[in-house]
Each structure stands twice: as structure tokens, then as C-alpha cells.
């Protein structure tokens, strides 16, 4: 059996023999365990100099290989081009993008470093699976070194429309780099269409009748592989959650209050300021619900040393304080904003207790919180999912109450509809949603991508 080599920005190195918590890490680790192979990427450590050889940890059939990055490499590759150029453009926030040429050179330099350090670990018949926007050029760098192994790439973020991507000075190079892979996976048909537009309308390539893409002297397969969640553990955690001390405490504190919940990594793409303002508008329009409903937003901080993330944290703290100052009563607090993180089993209990789940990103590749919320519900008395039409999950979860997160008035009205929805409709919608969640599980995503990769011919060239 051919080995699998997974390459990602961060590596989930096992702790005492166990993979780190997190569905994606577990799914990739299982694939590596089944096939044997290597997981390669950044260690998470910043050191005076980037590694000139990987740190190796052998764990059964899996080898974990990690590189340390220098402060300069981390600043330019990760904080710089990846998260201040690609991330905002891919999420349609051109106003926040910084097109610093030095950062771009650092991005290419680190991808070259990854390729140079990965090459000695590879065998001729390995299948290589590269993940996400940090490492788009890696495949091209490996081809430059003469590698002909099957290589696949999966983009976890949205892929923007051609007119948006062209704002990026290096857009053409980014697409050329993607074409070095044999299989390129996207979250939604919108993302795939945007990629096709760049190939055919901007770069002189073509999309063949069988769906293959021909460009830059290569032929590759580009397809949609919507990522999902590990359904059974989430269902089990939710069913067991009433016994947890955290769930008991939540139920006690919100005994007579209906709870709306949002769970997001702190990021400007998640639409959190707009969500807070929509809830404020809800309380303005429907005062009968004051004292009867509260909103709990969990948003642990991320990328704390990137200025845009510092700003949004301050903005949310101010907005939550504004809402509470305006509407709170001595025995009721409308807005609960938590910057702490919680274990998945704790969140499962929070989801199950909350009659309304609010997932309203301005743009998102998929958004697995939407699927987790659905999986955590009690089928006899399920909650209602309010979902942004700009989340990738909206393509699959058609029975959610879909909203435009920029339309604060519209979101406020849909929050009312969610609270007032009859139980029969809630059950019907939940059953449809749960079928979709099960159909696109994390295992299905992983297996379908690997099947496509292993059926791809070796490095097809035209």
C-alpha cells in the first residue's frame, strides 16, 4: 500500500500517543495510521533560525516531521502574506489586505524551505496531500525539485471570484502554483467556478468536457469536496452532556431564559460585530423578548499579534458592553461574550441546550460549527439553525434559516422566527439538516479526496 504524506502549516504531533483533539486532526491521523506515512509541517515554535533539518518523531506507522521557523520567516510567511494578504482577499476583505512584497518573498521562501526539507523524506510511490492557503506554492516547489508523485491540494477557505482575486498582485502565480497539483479540492461549487474563471478567462487555460483542467502545460482534476464533521462523537457528546457539571450550571443559570448561541474563532470574517448589532436590533424591535432571551457568543482569540485581530476584539467588547448597558436589568443580562475556549464535549452541551444556533459569517469556506450545532440537537425537541448564505455550509444545509448577515433588520426578524417556530417545523427541518450532515461526514470528505488522488495519473503533462 502506498504511503500518505500530509503537509500542513501546523502538525498535530501526538501527546502521550494520542492525536490532539479536533476533528480534522483525528481524520488525517486515522488516514495516516491506515496507510502509514508522514505528517510534515511547522512545529509551532519560533527560534533564532529556521530549521535546517526536520525534527522527527516516529509513532507507530506514522512519522511526524516538523520545522521550527525564525521570527523573520514566521512574520513574513505566516503573519504577513498568508494572514494579511491571502486570508483577507480570500474572504473578500480587500480593505484589510496588505500587499507587502517582502512578505510575499518570505511566503515563497518558507514554501521553498518546506519543499527542500520534505524531499529527503519522500518515496517514489508516496501520495502527497497538501493543506490550505499557507502552502499553495509547495507543489510547484516540489515539481521544481523533480518530484513526480501524485500530489493533491485542499483549500479550506473560500476561493474568491476572479475580480476579487485579481486584486492580489501575485494572483497569476498563485493559480500557476495550484496547477502543479494533480487534484485540487474546493469546499463549494462557487469556489470551483471562480477557479475555472481564472483558468479560462484570465490565464488562457481550458476546462475540458470531463471536468479536467488544462493550463500551464499540465492537466489536473479540480473538484468539490465539502468538508464535514465526525458525526458520531458529537452526537454522543451531546447525549451525554446533561451529566456534565458545565451543562448543569448552564441550565441552572438560564433556567427561564431561551439561549441563542454563537461559537466562532475570533476573526473579522465571522461577522461578529454585525451579529451583535442584529441582536441589538432584535431587542429594539421585539421588546416582549427582553428578559426572556439571551445571546451567548464564544469567540476565543486567535492571531493576537495581527493588528486587525486586536481591533475586532476591542470592538466586540465595546459592542457587548453597549448592548448590556442599554438593555440589561438587575436580574437579566442580554449579551454574554466569552473569549475563553471550551472542550468539544462542553460545547456539545451548550449547543444542545440552546434553542437557536447563530452562524452568520460574512464569508466562510465551510463553517463546521453549523454542522456541529445540528448534530448536537435532541431530535424530539431540536433547536433552529440560523445560517449565513455566505457560509460554504449553506450549500448543503438548505433547511436552515438562511440570512444575509449584512441585513441587520432581516437577521433580527429571522431570530424572532427561530424563537417562534412550531415544534413540527423544527423537527422536519432538523431531520433534513441531519441527513445532510451525515452524508458529508469528515470520513466521507477524507476518503473521497484520497480516492480522487489515487485515481489521478502521475503528474499528467500536456
Short mmCIF file of C-alpha atoms in Angstrom, two decimals:
data_model
loop_
_atom_site.label_atom_id
_atom_site.label_comp_id
_atom_site.label_asym_id
_atom_site.label_seq_id
_atom_site.Cartn_x
_atom_site.Cartn_y
_atom_site.Cartn_z
CA UNK A 1 0.00 0.00 0.00
CA UNK A 2 1.34 3.44 -0.93
CA UNK A 3 2.14 5.77 1.95
CA UNK A 4 0.27 9.00 2.55
CA UNK A 5 2.23 12.17 3.20
CA UNK A 6 0.20 15.00 4.76
CA UNK A 7 1.63 18.52 4.70
CA UNK A 8 0.00 21.32 6.70
CA UNK A 9 1.07 24.58 8.27
CA UNK A 10 0.82 23.05 11.76
CA UNK A 11 1.30 19.41 12.65
CA UNK A 12 -0.85 17.64 15.24
CA UNK A 13 2.01 15.86 16.99
CA UNK A 14 0.60 13.22 19.35
CA UNK A 15 0.73 13.78 23.09
CA UNK A 16 1.30 10.56 25.01
CA UNK A 17 0.31 8.56 21.98
CA UNK A 18 -2.94 10.39 21.35
CA UNK A 19 -3.71 12.77 18.49
CA UNK A 20 -4.67 16.25 19.55
CA UNK A 21 -8.35 16.99 19.91
CA UNK A 22 -10.00 18.29 16.79
CA UNK A 23 -11.95 16.51 14.08
CA UNK A 24 -9.66 17.32 11.16
CA UNK A 25 -6.52 16.27 13.02
CA UNK A 26 -8.16 13.00 14.04
CA UNK A 27 -9.36 12.26 10.48
CA UNK A 28 -5.93 12.88 8.96
CA UNK A 29 -4.23 10.88 11.70
CA UNK A 30 -6.56 7.94 11.02
CA UNK A 31 -5.71 8.04 7.31
CA UNK A 32 -2.01 8.07 8.16
CA UNK A 33 -2.44 5.17 10.59
CA UNK A 34 -4.24 3.13 7.92
CA UNK A 35 -1.69 3.74 5.18
CA UNK A 36 1.46 4.56 7.08
CA UNK A 37 3.18 7.77 6.20
CA UNK A 38 4.47 11.17 7.19
CA UNK A 39 2.87 14.32 8.63
CA UNK A 40 5.06 17.30 7.83
CA UNK A 41 4.81 20.98 8.73
CA UNK A 42 5.66 23.75 11.16
CA UNK A 43 6.29 22.77 14.80
CA UNK A 44 4.65 25.93 16.14
CA UNK A 45 7.99 27.05 17.60
CA UNK A 46 9.75 30.31 16.74
CA UNK A 47 13.53 30.08 17.09
CA UNK A 48 16.52 32.27 16.18
CA UNK A 49 16.95 30.36 12.91
CA UNK A 50 14.60 28.22 10.83
CA UNK A 51 15.39 24.50 10.96
CA UNK A 52 17.92 23.11 8.50
CA UNK A 53 16.55 19.63 9.12
CA UNK A 54 13.17 18.38 10.40
CA UNK A 55 12.58 17.17 13.94
CA UNK A 56 11.49 13.54 13.58
CA UNK A 57 9.11 11.65 15.86
CA UNK A 58 8.23 8.07 14.91
CA UNK A 59 4.88 6.95 16.30
CA UNK A 60 3.93 3.52 15.01
CA UNK A 61 3.26 3.67 11.28
CA UNK A 62 3.30 7.48 11.29
CA UNK A 63 6.35 9.73 11.21
CA UNK A 64 5.87 13.29 12.42
CA UNK A 65 8.36 15.72 10.88
CA UNK A 66 8.38 19.36 11.97
CA UNK A 67 10.35 22.50 11.26
CA UNK A 68 10.94 25.47 13.52
CA UNK A 69 10.66 28.92 11.93
CA UNK A 70 12.72 32.00 12.60
CA UNK A 71 10.97 35.14 13.76
CA UNK A 72 11.54 36.71 10.33
CA UNK A 73 10.17 33.70 8.45
CA UNK A 74 7.14 33.46 10.73
CA UNK A 75 6.44 37.19 10.45
CA UNK A 76 6.66 37.30 6.66
CA UNK A 77 5.22 33.89 5.72
CA UNK A 78 2.53 33.39 8.35
CA UNK A 79 1.53 36.73 9.88
CA UNK A 80 2.50 38.55 6.72
CA UNK A 81 1.49 37.16 3.35
CA UNK A 82 -0.66 34.21 4.48
CA UNK A 83 -2.77 36.10 7.01
CA UNK A 84 -2.54 39.72 5.87
CA UNK A 85 -2.74 39.15 2.11
CA UNK A 86 -4.26 35.79 1.18
CA UNK A 87 -6.68 35.46 4.10
CA UNK A 88 -8.40 38.86 3.68
CA UNK A 89 -8.57 38.58 -0.13
CA UNK A 90 -9.93 35.03 0.01
CA UNK A 91 -12.59 36.32 2.44
CA UNK A 92 -13.48 39.35 0.29
CA UNK A 93 -11.89 41.87 2.67
CA UNK A 94 -9.65 43.70 0.23
CA UNK A 95 -9.83 46.74 2.52
CA UNK A 96 -7.80 44.80 5.13
CA UNK A 97 -5.26 43.28 2.73
CA UNK A 98 -1.60 44.31 2.87
CA UNK A 99 0.33 43.65 -0.34
CA UNK A 100 3.84 43.82 1.05
CA UNK A 101 6.38 42.45 -1.44
CA UNK A 102 8.80 41.46 1.30
CA UNK A 103 6.10 39.35 2.94
CA UNK A 104 5.39 37.68 -0.39
CA UNK A 105 9.06 36.81 -0.80
CA UNK A 106 9.03 35.38 2.73
CA UNK A 107 5.99 33.28 1.84
CA UNK A 108 7.79 31.83 -1.18
CA UNK A 109 10.99 31.35 0.86
CA UNK A 110 9.27 29.28 3.54
CA UNK A 111 7.46 27.16 0.93
CA UNK A 112 10.83 26.52 -0.69
CA UNK A 113 12.23 25.57 2.73
CA UNK A 114 9.35 23.14 3.28
CA UNK A 115 9.95 21.54 -0.13
CA UNK A 116 13.70 21.21 0.40
CA UNK A 117 13.25 19.63 3.84
CA UNK A 118 10.39 17.35 2.80
CA UNK A 119 12.06 15.92 -0.30
CA UNK A 120 14.51 13.56 1.51
CA UNK A 121 11.61 12.00 3.42
CA UNK A 122 9.65 11.02 0.31
CA UNK A 123 9.43 7.74 -1.58
CA UNK A 124 8.69 7.40 -5.28
CA UNK A 125 5.20 5.96 -4.78
CA UNK A 126 4.01 8.29 -1.96
CA UNK A 127 0.72 10.15 -2.26
CA UNK A 128 1.15 13.74 -1.06
CA UNK A 129 -1.77 15.77 0.35
CA UNK A 130 -1.09 19.47 0.99
CA UNK A 131 -3.49 21.59 3.03
CA UNK A 132 -4.60 25.19 2.83
CA UNK A 133 -3.58 28.63 1.69
CA UNK A 134 -0.30 28.78 3.61
CA UNK A 135 1.23 26.17 1.30
CA UNK A 136 -0.17 26.83 -2.18
CA UNK A 137 3.31 27.10 -3.80
CA UNK A 138 4.60 23.90 -2.19
CA UNK A 139 3.55 21.62 -5.04
CA UNK A 140 5.29 23.77 -7.63
CA UNK A 141 8.43 23.84 -5.49
CA UNK A 142 8.39 20.05 -5.23
CA UNK A 143 7.95 19.76 -9.00
CA UNK A 144 10.94 22.06 -9.42
CA UNK A 145 12.95 19.53 -7.42
CA UNK A 146 11.94 16.82 -9.88
CA UNK A 147 9.18 15.08 -7.93
CA UNK A 148 6.55 13.26 -10.00
CA UNK A 149 4.50 11.74 -7.17
CA UNK A 150 0.76 12.23 -7.08
CA UNK A 151 0.08 15.48 -5.23
CA UNK A 152 -3.25 16.84 -4.06
CA UNK A 153 -4.16 20.17 -2.51
CA UNK A 154 -7.25 21.08 -0.49
CA UNK A 155 -8.26 24.68 0.18
CA UNK A 156 -10.14 25.02 3.47
CA UNK A 157 -11.01 28.70 2.91
CA UNK A 158 -13.27 30.20 0.25
CA UNK A 159 -11.75 30.80 -3.18
CA UNK A 160 -12.75 34.30 -4.31
CA UNK A 161 -14.35 35.42 -7.54
CA UNK A 162 -11.92 36.30 -10.31
CA UNK A 163 -12.46 40.06 -9.98
CA UNK A 164 -11.60 39.85 -6.27
CA UNK A 165 -8.57 37.57 -6.65
CA UNK A 166 -7.08 39.85 -9.29
CA UNK A 167 -6.63 42.50 -6.58
CA UNK A 168 -3.76 40.28 -5.40
CA UNK A 169 -0.59 41.26 -7.31
CA UNK A 170 0.57 37.63 -7.31
CA UNK A 171 -2.76 36.15 -8.44
CA UNK A 172 -1.34 34.62 -11.61
CA UNK A 173 1.48 32.92 -9.71
CA UNK A 174 -0.99 31.57 -7.16
CA UNK A 175 -3.07 29.90 -9.89
CA UNK A 176 0.03 28.55 -11.64
CA UNK A 177 1.11 27.03 -8.33
CA UNK A 178 -2.26 25.32 -7.91
CA UNK A 179 -1.88 23.78 -11.35
CA UNK A 180 1.25 21.93 -10.20
CA UNK A 181 -1.01 19.56 -8.23
CA UNK A 182 -2.84 16.57 -9.71
CA UNK A 183 -6.02 17.14 -7.69
CA UNK A 184 -7.22 20.49 -6.29
CA UNK A 185 -10.16 20.38 -3.90
CA UNK A 186 -12.56 23.19 -3.03
CA UNK A 187 -15.37 23.47 -0.49
CA UNK A 188 -18.20 24.58 -2.81
CA UNK A 189 -19.22 24.81 -6.45
CA UNK A 190 -18.87 28.61 -6.19
CA UNK A 191 -15.19 28.19 -5.33
CA UNK A 192 -14.66 25.78 -8.20
CA UNK A 193 -16.40 28.11 -10.64
CA UNK A 194 -14.17 31.00 -9.55
CA UNK A 195 -11.10 28.83 -10.17
CA UNK A 196 -12.42 27.89 -13.61
CA UNK A 197 -12.97 31.56 -14.41
CA UNK A 198 -9.37 32.38 -13.58
CA UNK A 199 -8.14 29.50 -15.73
CA UNK A 200 -10.29 30.23 -18.79
CA UNK A 201 -10.89 33.97 -18.74
CA UNK A 202 -7.61 35.27 -17.37
CA UNK A 203 -4.84 32.74 -17.91
CA UNK A 204 -5.60 31.11 -21.26
CA UNK A 205 -6.31 27.61 -19.96
CA UNK A 206 -9.35 25.44 -20.56
CA UNK A 207 -11.81 23.26 -18.73
CA UNK A 208 -12.33 20.00 -20.62
CA UNK A 209 -15.67 18.27 -21.12
CA UNK A 210 -14.77 15.66 -18.49
CA UNK A 211 -14.13 18.40 -15.92
CA UNK A 212 -10.35 18.23 -16.05
CA UNK A 213 -8.42 21.49 -16.22
CA UNK A 214 -5.61 22.11 -18.69
CA UNK A 215 -3.27 25.01 -18.01
CA UNK A 216 0.43 25.83 -17.78
CA UNK A 217 1.31 22.65 -19.67
CA UNK A 218 -0.44 20.35 -17.19
CA UNK A 219 -3.75 18.59 -16.83
CA UNK A 220 -5.30 18.28 -13.38
CA UNK A 221 -8.56 17.42 -11.68
CA UNK A 222 -10.39 20.21 -9.79
CA UNK A 223 -13.44 19.11 -7.80
CA UNK A 224 -15.69 19.99 -4.88
CA UNK A 225 -15.09 18.05 -1.65
CA UNK A 226 -17.20 19.66 1.11
CA UNK A 227 -15.63 19.00 4.48
CA UNK A 228 -17.75 17.67 7.31
CA UNK A 229 -17.59 16.72 10.98
CA UNK A 230 -17.06 13.47 12.83
CA UNK A 231 -20.77 12.98 13.44
CA UNK A 232 -20.98 10.09 15.92
CA UNK A 233 -18.70 11.61 18.62
CA UNK A 234 -20.62 14.90 18.51
CA UNK A 235 -23.96 13.09 18.85
CA UNK A 236 -22.58 11.01 21.71
CA UNK A 237 -21.14 14.04 23.48
CA UNK A 238 -24.44 15.88 23.20
CA UNK A 239 -26.42 12.92 24.52
CA UNK A 240 -24.05 12.59 27.47
CA UNK A 241 -23.87 16.32 28.18
CA UNK A 242 -26.71 16.55 30.73
CA UNK A 243 -24.41 14.78 33.18
CA UNK A 244 -21.65 17.37 32.82
CA UNK A 245 -21.20 19.95 35.55
CA UNK A 246 -20.90 22.69 32.92
CA UNK A 247 -24.23 21.78 31.34
CA UNK A 248 -25.97 21.58 34.72
CA UNK A 249 -24.60 25.01 35.57
CA UNK A 250 -25.76 26.44 32.24
CA UNK A 251 -29.25 25.05 32.70
CA UNK A 252 -29.42 26.40 36.23
CA UNK A 253 -28.28 29.89 35.27
CA UNK A 254 -30.54 30.13 32.22
CA UNK A 255 -33.46 28.17 33.66
CA UNK A 256 -36.16 30.58 32.48
CA UNK A 257 -34.19 32.14 29.60
CA UNK A 258 -34.04 30.97 26.00
CA UNK A 259 -30.45 30.94 24.85
CA UNK A 260 -29.08 31.86 21.43
CA UNK A 261 -25.51 30.69 20.87
CA UNK A 262 -22.67 31.58 18.55
CA UNK A 263 -19.29 29.84 18.60
CA UNK A 264 -16.52 31.21 16.41
CA UNK A 265 -12.80 31.74 16.32
CA UNK A 266 -12.23 35.46 16.74
CA UNK A 267 -11.91 36.70 13.15
CA UNK A 268 -13.27 39.55 11.08
CA UNK A 269 -14.65 37.05 8.54
CA UNK A 270 -17.12 35.67 11.10
CA UNK A 271 -19.42 38.70 11.07
CA UNK A 272 -19.44 39.09 14.85
CA UNK A 273 -19.94 42.87 15.05
CA UNK A 274 -22.83 42.56 12.60
CA UNK A 275 -24.25 39.67 14.64
CA UNK A 276 -24.14 41.70 17.84
CA UNK A 277 -25.85 44.62 16.13
CA UNK A 278 -28.54 42.34 14.69
CA UNK A 279 -29.26 41.03 18.19
CA UNK A 280 -29.45 44.61 19.43
CA UNK A 281 -31.93 45.37 16.64
CA UNK A 282 -33.93 42.29 17.67
CA UNK A 283 -34.24 43.61 21.21
CA UNK A 284 -35.29 47.02 19.86
CA UNK A 285 -37.98 45.63 17.55
CA UNK A 286 -39.35 42.91 19.80
CA UNK A 287 -39.28 44.23 23.38
CA UNK A 288 -41.57 41.41 24.53
CA UNK A 289 -38.48 39.17 24.43
CA UNK A 290 -36.46 41.33 26.80
CA UNK A 291 -35.79 39.35 29.95
CA UNK A 292 -36.70 36.12 28.14
CA UNK A 293 -33.78 35.55 25.76
CA UNK A 294 -30.00 35.95 26.00
CA UNK A 295 -27.23 35.65 23.46
CA UNK A 296 -24.02 33.81 24.35
CA UNK A 297 -21.11 34.39 21.98
CA UNK A 298 -18.00 32.27 22.46
CA UNK A 299 -15.05 33.68 20.50
CA UNK A 300 -11.58 32.62 21.67
CA UNK A 301 -8.82 34.91 20.47
CA UNK A 302 -6.58 33.97 17.55
CA UNK A 303 -3.64 35.59 15.76
CA UNK A 304 -3.37 38.02 18.64
CA UNK A 305 -0.28 39.70 17.20
CA UNK A 306 -2.04 40.71 13.95
CA UNK A 307 -3.41 44.28 14.33
CA UNK A 308 -6.78 43.57 12.70
CA UNK A 309 -7.49 40.90 15.30
CA UNK A 310 -6.64 43.19 18.19
CA UNK A 311 -9.06 45.74 16.80
CA UNK A 312 -12.00 43.35 16.40
CA UNK A 313 -11.59 42.10 19.98
CA UNK A 314 -11.83 45.65 21.29
CA UNK A 315 -14.81 46.30 19.03
CA UNK A 316 -16.71 43.26 20.30
CA UNK A 317 -16.03 44.07 23.93
CA UNK A 318 -17.36 47.58 23.37
CA UNK A 319 -20.44 46.37 21.48
CA UNK A 320 -21.30 43.76 24.13
CA UNK A 321 -20.94 46.40 26.85
CA UNK A 322 -23.12 48.78 24.86
CA UNK A 323 -25.92 46.21 24.48
CA UNK A 324 -25.83 45.27 28.16
CA UNK A 325 -25.67 48.88 29.26
CA UNK A 326 -28.70 49.67 27.15
CA UNK A 327 -30.96 46.68 27.87
CA UNK A 328 -29.77 44.75 30.96
CA UNK A 329 -31.90 44.56 34.06
CA UNK A 330 -30.86 43.69 37.61
CA UNK A 331 -31.86 40.05 37.05
CA UNK A 332 -31.16 39.65 33.32
CA UNK A 333 -28.11 40.12 31.08
CA UNK A 334 -28.87 40.04 27.35
CA UNK A 335 -25.32 39.59 25.98
CA UNK A 336 -22.73 37.10 27.25
CA UNK A 337 -19.45 37.50 25.38
CA UNK A 338 -16.79 34.92 26.28
CA UNK A 339 -13.27 34.98 24.88
CA UNK A 340 -12.45 31.63 26.51
CA UNK A 341 -12.21 28.33 24.65
CA UNK A 342 -14.10 25.20 25.68
CA UNK A 343 -13.65 21.49 25.13
CA UNK A 344 -15.76 19.93 22.40
CA UNK A 345 -17.85 17.88 24.83
CA UNK A 346 -18.67 21.05 26.78
CA UNK A 347 -19.70 22.86 23.60
CA UNK A 348 -21.92 19.92 22.67
CA UNK A 349 -23.90 20.50 25.86
CA UNK A 350 -24.12 24.23 25.17
CA UNK A 351 -25.38 23.57 21.62
CA UNK A 352 -27.99 21.10 22.84
CA UNK A 353 -29.34 23.49 25.46
CA UNK A 354 -29.62 26.45 23.05
CA UNK A 355 -32.90 26.73 21.09
CA UNK A 356 -31.20 28.89 18.44
CA UNK A 357 -27.76 28.48 16.91
CA UNK A 358 -26.50 31.59 15.11
CA UNK A 359 -23.80 31.06 12.45
CA UNK A 360 -23.57 34.23 10.37
CA UNK A 361 -20.09 34.70 8.86
CA UNK A 362 -19.59 37.34 6.20
CA UNK A 363 -17.68 34.68 4.27
CA UNK A 364 -16.57 31.19 5.25
CA UNK A 365 -15.09 28.20 3.48
CA UNK A 366 -17.49 25.78 5.15
CA UNK A 367 -18.12 26.51 8.87
CA UNK A 368 -18.27 23.31 10.85
CA UNK A 369 -19.95 24.93 13.85
CA UNK A 370 -23.16 24.89 11.82
CA UNK A 371 -22.87 21.14 11.37
CA UNK A 372 -21.86 20.59 15.00
CA UNK A 373 -24.91 22.51 16.20
CA UNK A 374 -27.21 20.32 14.09
CA UNK A 375 -25.56 17.08 15.24
CA UNK A 376 -25.84 18.09 18.90
CA UNK A 377 -29.60 18.62 18.87
CA UNK A 378 -32.25 16.47 20.53
CA UNK A 379 -34.32 15.16 17.63
CA UNK A 380 -37.50 15.25 19.72
CA UNK A 381 -37.09 18.93 20.53
CA UNK A 382 -34.40 20.35 18.22
CA UNK A 383 -33.15 23.88 18.05
CA UNK A 384 -33.14 26.08 14.95
CA UNK A 385 -30.04 26.92 12.94
CA UNK A 386 -29.74 30.48 11.62
CA UNK A 387 -27.09 30.36 8.91
CA UNK A 388 -25.40 32.91 6.68
CA UNK A 389 -25.92 32.34 2.98
CA UNK A 390 -22.20 33.19 2.59
CA UNK A 391 -21.00 30.17 4.59
CA UNK A 392 -19.98 27.20 2.50
CA UNK A 393 -22.27 25.07 4.68
CA UNK A 394 -25.30 26.92 3.28
CA UNK A 395 -24.92 24.90 0.06
CA UNK A 396 -25.67 21.69 1.96
CA UNK A 397 -27.86 22.92 4.83
CA UNK A 398 -30.80 24.26 2.86
CA UNK A 399 -33.27 23.67 5.71
CA UNK A 400 -31.51 26.16 7.97
CA UNK A 401 -32.98 29.66 8.20
CA UNK A 402 -30.59 31.35 5.83
CA UNK A 403 -29.83 35.05 6.20
CA UNK A 404 -27.77 37.85 4.71
CA UNK A 405 -25.52 38.88 7.64
CA UNK A 406 -25.21 42.41 6.27
CA UNK A 407 -29.01 42.85 6.58
CA UNK A 408 -29.32 43.55 10.30
CA UNK A 409 -33.06 44.08 10.12
CA UNK A 410 -33.52 40.82 8.24
CA UNK A 411 -31.40 38.86 10.72
CA UNK A 412 -33.39 40.33 13.62
CA UNK A 413 -36.62 39.16 12.01
CA UNK A 414 -35.25 35.66 11.43
CA UNK A 415 -34.15 35.42 15.07
CA UNK A 416 -37.78 36.02 16.01
CA UNK A 417 -38.92 33.39 13.53
CA UNK A 418 -36.47 30.89 15.02
CA UNK A 419 -37.75 31.50 18.54
CA UNK A 420 -41.40 31.20 17.47
CA UNK A 421 -41.02 28.18 15.17
CA UNK A 422 -43.51 25.35 15.90
CA UNK A 423 -42.03 22.06 17.02
CA UNK A 424 -43.29 20.17 13.94
CA UNK A 425 -41.40 22.51 11.63
CA UNK A 426 -38.34 22.37 13.83
CA UNK A 427 -38.33 18.56 13.66
CA UNK A 428 -38.80 18.50 9.88
CA UNK A 429 -36.00 20.98 9.30
CA UNK A 430 -33.68 19.20 11.70
CA UNK A 431 -34.23 15.83 10.02
CA UNK A 432 -33.31 17.33 6.64
CA UNK A 433 -30.25 19.01 8.14
CA UNK A 434 -29.11 15.86 9.91
CA UNK A 435 -29.33 13.83 6.70
CA UNK A 436 -27.06 16.37 5.03
CA UNK A 437 -24.61 16.39 7.94
CA UNK A 438 -24.35 12.60 7.88
CA UNK A 439 -23.96 12.50 4.09
CA UNK A 440 -20.93 14.82 4.14
CA UNK A 441 -19.12 13.47 7.17
CA UNK A 442 -15.44 14.04 7.81
CA UNK A 443 -14.68 10.44 6.86
CA UNK A 444 -16.54 10.84 3.55
CA UNK A 445 -14.59 14.02 2.78
CA UNK A 446 -11.25 12.39 3.51
CA UNK A 447 -11.98 9.16 1.66
CA UNK A 448 -13.44 10.84 -1.42
CA UNK A 449 -10.45 13.15 -1.77
CA UNK A 450 -7.93 10.34 -1.37
CA UNK A 451 -9.84 8.22 -3.88
CA UNK A 452 -9.65 11.03 -6.42
CA UNK A 453 -5.95 11.50 -5.72
CA UNK A 454 -5.13 7.82 -6.09
CA UNK A 455 -7.06 7.57 -9.33
CA UNK A 456 -5.19 10.55 -10.78
CA UNK A 457 -2.42 9.66 -13.26
CA UNK A 458 1.11 10.51 -12.24
CA UNK A 459 1.87 14.17 -12.93
CA UNK A 460 -0.02 14.42 -16.23
CA UNK A 461 1.67 16.82 -18.61
CA UNK A 462 0.46 18.08 -21.97
#
